[in-house]
Coordinates of C-alpha atoms in Angstrom, one line a residue:
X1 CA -9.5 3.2 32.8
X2 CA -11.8 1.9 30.1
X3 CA -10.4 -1.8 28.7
X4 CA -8.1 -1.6 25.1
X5 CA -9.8 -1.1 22.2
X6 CA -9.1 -3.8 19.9
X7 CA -9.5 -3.4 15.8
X8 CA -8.3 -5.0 12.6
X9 CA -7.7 -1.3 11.1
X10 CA -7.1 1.7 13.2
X11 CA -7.5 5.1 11.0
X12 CA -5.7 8.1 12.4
X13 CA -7.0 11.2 10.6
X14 CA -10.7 12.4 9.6
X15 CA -9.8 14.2 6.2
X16 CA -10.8 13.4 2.8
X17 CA -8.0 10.2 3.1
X18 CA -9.3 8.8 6.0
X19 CA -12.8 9.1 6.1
X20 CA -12.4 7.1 2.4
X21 CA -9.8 4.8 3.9
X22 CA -12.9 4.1 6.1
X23 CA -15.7 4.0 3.8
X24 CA -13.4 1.2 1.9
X25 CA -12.5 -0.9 4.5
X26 CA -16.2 -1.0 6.0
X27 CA -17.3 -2.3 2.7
X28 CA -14.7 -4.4 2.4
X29 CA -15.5 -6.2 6.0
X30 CA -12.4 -4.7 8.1
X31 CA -15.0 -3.1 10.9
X32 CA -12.2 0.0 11.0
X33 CA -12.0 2.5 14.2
X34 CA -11.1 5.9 12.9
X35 CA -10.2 8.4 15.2
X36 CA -11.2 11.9 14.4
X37 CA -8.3 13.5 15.8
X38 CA -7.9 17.5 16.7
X39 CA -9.5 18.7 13.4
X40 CA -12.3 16.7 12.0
X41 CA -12.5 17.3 8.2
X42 CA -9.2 18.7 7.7
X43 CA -8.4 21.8 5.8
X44 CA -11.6 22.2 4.0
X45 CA -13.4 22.7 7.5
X46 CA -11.8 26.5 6.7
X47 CA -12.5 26.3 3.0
X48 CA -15.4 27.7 1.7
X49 CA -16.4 27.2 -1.9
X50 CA -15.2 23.9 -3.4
X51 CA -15.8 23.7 -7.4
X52 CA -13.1 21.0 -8.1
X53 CA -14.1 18.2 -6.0
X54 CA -15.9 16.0 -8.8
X55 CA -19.7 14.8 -8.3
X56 CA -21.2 18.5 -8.1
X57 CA -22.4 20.9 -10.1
X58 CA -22.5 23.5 -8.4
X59 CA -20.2 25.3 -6.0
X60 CA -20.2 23.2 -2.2
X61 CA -19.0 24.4 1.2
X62 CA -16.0 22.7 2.6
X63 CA -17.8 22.2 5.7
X64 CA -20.9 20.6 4.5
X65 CA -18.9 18.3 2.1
X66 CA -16.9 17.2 4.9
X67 CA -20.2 16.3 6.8
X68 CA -21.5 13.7 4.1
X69 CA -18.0 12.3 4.1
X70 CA -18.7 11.5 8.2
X71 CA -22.2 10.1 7.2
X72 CA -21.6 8.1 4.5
X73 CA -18.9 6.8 6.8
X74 CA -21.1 5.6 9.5
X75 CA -23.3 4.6 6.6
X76 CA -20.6 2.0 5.8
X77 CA -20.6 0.6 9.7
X78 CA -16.9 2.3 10.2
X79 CA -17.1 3.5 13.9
X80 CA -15.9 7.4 14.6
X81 CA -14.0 7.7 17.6
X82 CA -14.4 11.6 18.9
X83 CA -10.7 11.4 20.3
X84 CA -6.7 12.8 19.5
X85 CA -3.7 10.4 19.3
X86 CA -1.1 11.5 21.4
X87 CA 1.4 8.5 21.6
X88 CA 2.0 5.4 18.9
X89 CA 4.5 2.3 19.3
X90 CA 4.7 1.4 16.3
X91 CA 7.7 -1.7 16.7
X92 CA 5.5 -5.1 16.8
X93 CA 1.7 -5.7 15.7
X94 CA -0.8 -5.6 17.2
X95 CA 0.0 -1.7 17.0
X96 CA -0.8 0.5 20.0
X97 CA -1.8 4.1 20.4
X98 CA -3.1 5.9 22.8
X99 CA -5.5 8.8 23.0
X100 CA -5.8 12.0 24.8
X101 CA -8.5 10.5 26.8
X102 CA -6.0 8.0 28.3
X103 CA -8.1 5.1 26.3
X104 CA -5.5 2.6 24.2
X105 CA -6.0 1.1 21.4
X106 CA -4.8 -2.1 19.3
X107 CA -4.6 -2.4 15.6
X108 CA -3.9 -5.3 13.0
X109 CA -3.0 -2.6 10.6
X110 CA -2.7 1.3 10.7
X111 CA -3.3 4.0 8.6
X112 CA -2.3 7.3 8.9
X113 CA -4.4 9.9 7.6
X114 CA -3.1 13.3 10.2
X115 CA -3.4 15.8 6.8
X116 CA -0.7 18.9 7.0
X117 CA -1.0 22.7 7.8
X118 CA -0.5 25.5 5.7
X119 CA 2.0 27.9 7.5
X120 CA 0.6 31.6 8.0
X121 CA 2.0 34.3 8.5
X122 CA 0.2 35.0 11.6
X123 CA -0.9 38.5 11.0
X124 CA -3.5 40.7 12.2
X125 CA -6.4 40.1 9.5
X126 CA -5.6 36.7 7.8
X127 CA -7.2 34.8 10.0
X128 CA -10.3 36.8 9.9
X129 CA -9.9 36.9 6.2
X130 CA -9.1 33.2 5.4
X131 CA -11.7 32.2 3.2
X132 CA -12.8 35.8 2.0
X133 CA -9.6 37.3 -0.1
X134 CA -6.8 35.0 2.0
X135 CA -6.2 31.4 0.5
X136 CA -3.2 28.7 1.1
X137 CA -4.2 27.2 -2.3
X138 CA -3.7 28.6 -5.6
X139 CA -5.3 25.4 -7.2
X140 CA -8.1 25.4 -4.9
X141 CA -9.5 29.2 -4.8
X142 CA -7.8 30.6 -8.1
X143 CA -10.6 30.1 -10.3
X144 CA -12.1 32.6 -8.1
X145 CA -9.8 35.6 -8.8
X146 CA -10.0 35.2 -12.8
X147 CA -9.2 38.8 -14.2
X148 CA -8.7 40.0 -10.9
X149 CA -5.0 41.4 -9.0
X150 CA -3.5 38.6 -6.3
X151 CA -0.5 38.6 -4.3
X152 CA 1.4 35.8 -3.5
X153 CA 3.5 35.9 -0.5
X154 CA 6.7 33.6 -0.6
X155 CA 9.9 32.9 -2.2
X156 CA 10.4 29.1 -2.5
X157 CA 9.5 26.5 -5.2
X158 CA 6.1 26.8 -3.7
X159 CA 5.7 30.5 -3.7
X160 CA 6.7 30.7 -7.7
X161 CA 4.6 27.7 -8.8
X162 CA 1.3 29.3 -7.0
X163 CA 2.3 32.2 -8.7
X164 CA 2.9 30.7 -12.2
X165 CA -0.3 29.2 -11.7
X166 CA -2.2 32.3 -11.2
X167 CA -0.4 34.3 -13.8
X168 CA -2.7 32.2 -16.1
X169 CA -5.9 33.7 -14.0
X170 CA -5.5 36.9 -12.8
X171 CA -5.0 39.7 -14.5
X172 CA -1.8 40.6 -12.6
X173 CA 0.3 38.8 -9.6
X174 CA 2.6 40.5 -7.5
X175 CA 4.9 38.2 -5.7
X176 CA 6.5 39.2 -2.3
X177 CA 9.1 38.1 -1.0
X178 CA 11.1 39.0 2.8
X179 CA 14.7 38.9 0.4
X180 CA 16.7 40.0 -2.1
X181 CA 16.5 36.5 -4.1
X182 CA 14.3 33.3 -4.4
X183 CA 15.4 29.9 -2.8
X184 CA 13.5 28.8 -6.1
X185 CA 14.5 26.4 -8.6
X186 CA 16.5 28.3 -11.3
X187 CA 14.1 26.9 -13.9
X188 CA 11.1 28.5 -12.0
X189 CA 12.6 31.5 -11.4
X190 CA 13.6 31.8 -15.1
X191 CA 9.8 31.2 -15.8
X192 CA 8.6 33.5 -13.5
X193 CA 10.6 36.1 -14.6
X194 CA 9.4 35.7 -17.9
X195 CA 5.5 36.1 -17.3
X196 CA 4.6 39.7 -18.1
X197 CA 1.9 39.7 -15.9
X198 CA 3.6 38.6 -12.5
X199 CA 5.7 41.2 -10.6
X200 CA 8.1 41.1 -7.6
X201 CA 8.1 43.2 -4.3
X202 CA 11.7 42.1 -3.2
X203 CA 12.6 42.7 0.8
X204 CA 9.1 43.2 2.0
X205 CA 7.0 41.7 4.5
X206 CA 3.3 41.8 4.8
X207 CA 2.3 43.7 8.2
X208 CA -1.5 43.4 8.3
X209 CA -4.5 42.1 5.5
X210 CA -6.4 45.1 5.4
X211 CA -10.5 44.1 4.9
X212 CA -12.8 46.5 2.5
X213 CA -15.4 48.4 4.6
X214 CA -19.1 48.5 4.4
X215 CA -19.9 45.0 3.0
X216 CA -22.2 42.4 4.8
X217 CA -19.2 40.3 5.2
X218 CA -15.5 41.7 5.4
X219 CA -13.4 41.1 2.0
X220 CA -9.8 41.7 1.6
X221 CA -9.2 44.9 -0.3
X222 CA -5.5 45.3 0.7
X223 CA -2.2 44.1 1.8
X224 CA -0.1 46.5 4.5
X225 CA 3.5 46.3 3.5
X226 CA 7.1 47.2 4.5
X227 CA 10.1 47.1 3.0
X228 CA 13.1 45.4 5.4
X229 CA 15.7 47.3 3.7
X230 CA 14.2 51.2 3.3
X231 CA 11.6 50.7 6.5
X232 CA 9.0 52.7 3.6
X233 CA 5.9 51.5 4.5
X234 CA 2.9 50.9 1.7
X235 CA -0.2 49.6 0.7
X236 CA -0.7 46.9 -1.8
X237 CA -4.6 47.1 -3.4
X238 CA -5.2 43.4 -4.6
X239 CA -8.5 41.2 -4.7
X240 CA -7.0 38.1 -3.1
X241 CA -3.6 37.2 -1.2
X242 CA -1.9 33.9 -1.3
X243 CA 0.4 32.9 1.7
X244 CA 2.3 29.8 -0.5
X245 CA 5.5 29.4 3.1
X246 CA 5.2 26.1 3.0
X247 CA 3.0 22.9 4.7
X248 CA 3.8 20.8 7.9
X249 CA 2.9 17.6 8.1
X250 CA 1.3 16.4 10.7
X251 CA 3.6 13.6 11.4
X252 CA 5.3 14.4 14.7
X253 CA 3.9 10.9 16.3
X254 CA 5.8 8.9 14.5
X255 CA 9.1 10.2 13.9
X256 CA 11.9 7.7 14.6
X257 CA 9.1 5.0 13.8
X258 CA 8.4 5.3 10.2
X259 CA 10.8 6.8 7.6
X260 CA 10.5 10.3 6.5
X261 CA 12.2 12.8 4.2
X262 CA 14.1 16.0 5.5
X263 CA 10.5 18.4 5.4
X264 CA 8.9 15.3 7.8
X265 CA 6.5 13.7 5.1
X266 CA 6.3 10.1 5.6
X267 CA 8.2 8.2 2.9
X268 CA 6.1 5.3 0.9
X269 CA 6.9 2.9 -1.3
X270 CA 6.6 4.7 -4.9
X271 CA 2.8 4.1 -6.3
X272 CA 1.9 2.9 -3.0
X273 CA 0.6 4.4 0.6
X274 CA 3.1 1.2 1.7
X275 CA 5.6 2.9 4.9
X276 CA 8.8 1.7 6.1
X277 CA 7.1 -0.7 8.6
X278 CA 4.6 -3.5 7.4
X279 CA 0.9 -2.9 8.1
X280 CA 1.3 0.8 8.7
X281 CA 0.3 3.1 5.5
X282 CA 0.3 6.6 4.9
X283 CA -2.5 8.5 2.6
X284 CA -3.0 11.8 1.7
X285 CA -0.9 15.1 2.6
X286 CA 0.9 13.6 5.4
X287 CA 2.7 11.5 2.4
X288 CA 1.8 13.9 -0.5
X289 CA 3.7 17.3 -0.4
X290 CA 3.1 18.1 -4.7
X291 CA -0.5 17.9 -5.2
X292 CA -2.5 18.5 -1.4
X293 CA -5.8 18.0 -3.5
X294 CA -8.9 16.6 -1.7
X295 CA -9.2 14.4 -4.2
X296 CA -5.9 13.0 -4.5
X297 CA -6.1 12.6 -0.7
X298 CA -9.8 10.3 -0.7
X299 CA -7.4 8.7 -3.9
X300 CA -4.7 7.6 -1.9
X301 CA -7.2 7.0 1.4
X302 CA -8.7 4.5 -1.3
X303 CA -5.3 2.6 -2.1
X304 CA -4.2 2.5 2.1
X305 CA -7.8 0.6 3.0
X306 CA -7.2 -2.1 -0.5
X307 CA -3.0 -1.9 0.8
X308 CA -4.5 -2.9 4.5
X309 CA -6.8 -5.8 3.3
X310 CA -4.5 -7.3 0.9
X311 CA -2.4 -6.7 3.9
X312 CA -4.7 -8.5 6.9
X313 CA -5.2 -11.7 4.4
X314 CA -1.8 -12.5 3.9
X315 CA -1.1 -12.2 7.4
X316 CA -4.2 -13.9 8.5
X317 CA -3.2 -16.6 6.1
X318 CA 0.6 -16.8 7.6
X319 CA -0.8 -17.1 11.3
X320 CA -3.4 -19.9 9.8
X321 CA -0.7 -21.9 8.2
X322 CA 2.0 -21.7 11.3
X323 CA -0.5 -23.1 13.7
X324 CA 0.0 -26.4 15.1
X325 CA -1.9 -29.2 12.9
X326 CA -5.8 -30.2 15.1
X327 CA -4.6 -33.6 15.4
X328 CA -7.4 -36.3 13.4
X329 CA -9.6 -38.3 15.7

């Protein structure tokens, strides 16, 4: 087994937060390890046309954005370490983890970058059809459907914000939803209910995403429904579908470690990517469960790598000042 790997700042997570976590703390003099993890570049890896990251004019590719993140990177001098965190002991510095690959290593400071997962519904189609028609992101790929008929499946806060949002795009949203009542806010469901444009499919379920025939690339033309109560089975025409069940965080390592809420987002000190355990931050969507923006994520990747060197100097400073005196000659 290869020796520890030994690092000021250890960055789990190669999203839009980490790889900026890492492009700040490179120029800042840190020399930060980031491990890539299981998905390198995150959710937009599966997105394909990104208008609302700012810097471009035109439309980008998720993909190819995601790639000049990685370069400028190892521009910086930040080292990329092709590896997955499987373990972390969090309970005295220096702070150990160790990889899939059986190789350990030791940090100064931490920060955690894992992302979150949109929740599918894990039916036949939606996979095939994610990017083309099937989105997790009203804010991301609405802008696309403008004048067009969406579904939104869902009945949480989640579900009626997406759909709220869309109402103000499309020319009509349908909202479907498995029961007979939202676990909504009252306040959203009393604005939902009163946008014209938006209506609701109560006690259905989508069975399959149903793709258009005849194009170069397969499209979504239709949504395969059936009602829970009645068994009647239909078909919903619509232009793009909108699963909006809810995220998980990627967070699993380091429960019992760091504090989190009830959904298993990491808890931070408010205005801050500061966690419950000094030297350890949290940026983007494992900490951020309102806005799960790539920008918002490199924001917060910004504030964990300025958080960590503030962070290193004091503590660099402590250890300085509580060694024993180098006695005069």
């Amino acid at each position: 087994m290869s020796d520890p790997i030994r690092t000021r700042l250890l960055i789990l997570g190669a999203g839009p937060a980490g790889y900026t976590a890492a492009i700040y703390a490179a120029r800042a003099g840190l020399d930060p390890l980031l491990v890539a993890g299981l998905q390198p570049g995150g959710q937009l890896t599966i997105t394909t046309d990104v208008e609302n990251y700012p810097g471009f004019a035109d439309p980008i590719q998720g993909p190819w954005l995601m790639e000049q993140m990685a370069k400028q990177v190892e521009h910086c001098g930040a080292r990329i370490q092709q590896d997955v965190v499987t373990a972390v002991d969090l309970s005295a510095r220096p702070f150990r983890a160790t990889g899939d690959s059986g190789q350990i290593y030791l940090a100064e400071s931490l920060v955690i970058a894992t992302g979150a997962q949109a929740r599918w519904l894990g039916v036949p189609g939606e996979k095939q059809l994610s990017g083309f028609g099937v989105s997790a992101c009203a804010t991301c790929d609405g802008f696309f459907y403008r004048g067009k008929r969406v579904a939104v499946i869902g009945g949480g806060n989640t579900a009626v914000e997406e759909a709220l949002y869309l109402s103000n795009l499309a020319a009509h949203v349908t909202l479907i939803h498995r029961r007979d009542s939202f676990r909504a806010e009252r306040i959203m469901q009393q604005r939902l209910m009163a946008r014209p444009n938006i209506a609701i499919l109560w006690d259905s379920v989508v069975q399959e995403m149903l793709p258009a025939e005849g194009g170069r690339i397969a499209t979504l033309r239709a949504l395969a429904l059936r009602n829970l109560k009645t068994g009647a089975v239909s078909e919903l025409a619509v232009d793009g579908a909108f699963v909006a069940i809810g995220h998980d965080p990627a967070t699993a390592l380091f429960r019992g470690q760091l504090a989190m809420d009830a959904e298993g987002y990491i808890e931070t000190v408010p205005g801050t990517p500061r966690t419950s355990v000094p030297g350890v931050f949290a940026a983007g969507d494992v900490q951020d469960k309102v806005y799960r923006q790539a920008v918002t994520a490199a924001g917060t990747g910004c504030m964990a790598a300025l958080e960590a060197e503030k962070f290193l100097m004091n503590a660099e400073t402590e250890s300085a000042t509580d060694s024993p005196a180098i006695a005069a000659k």
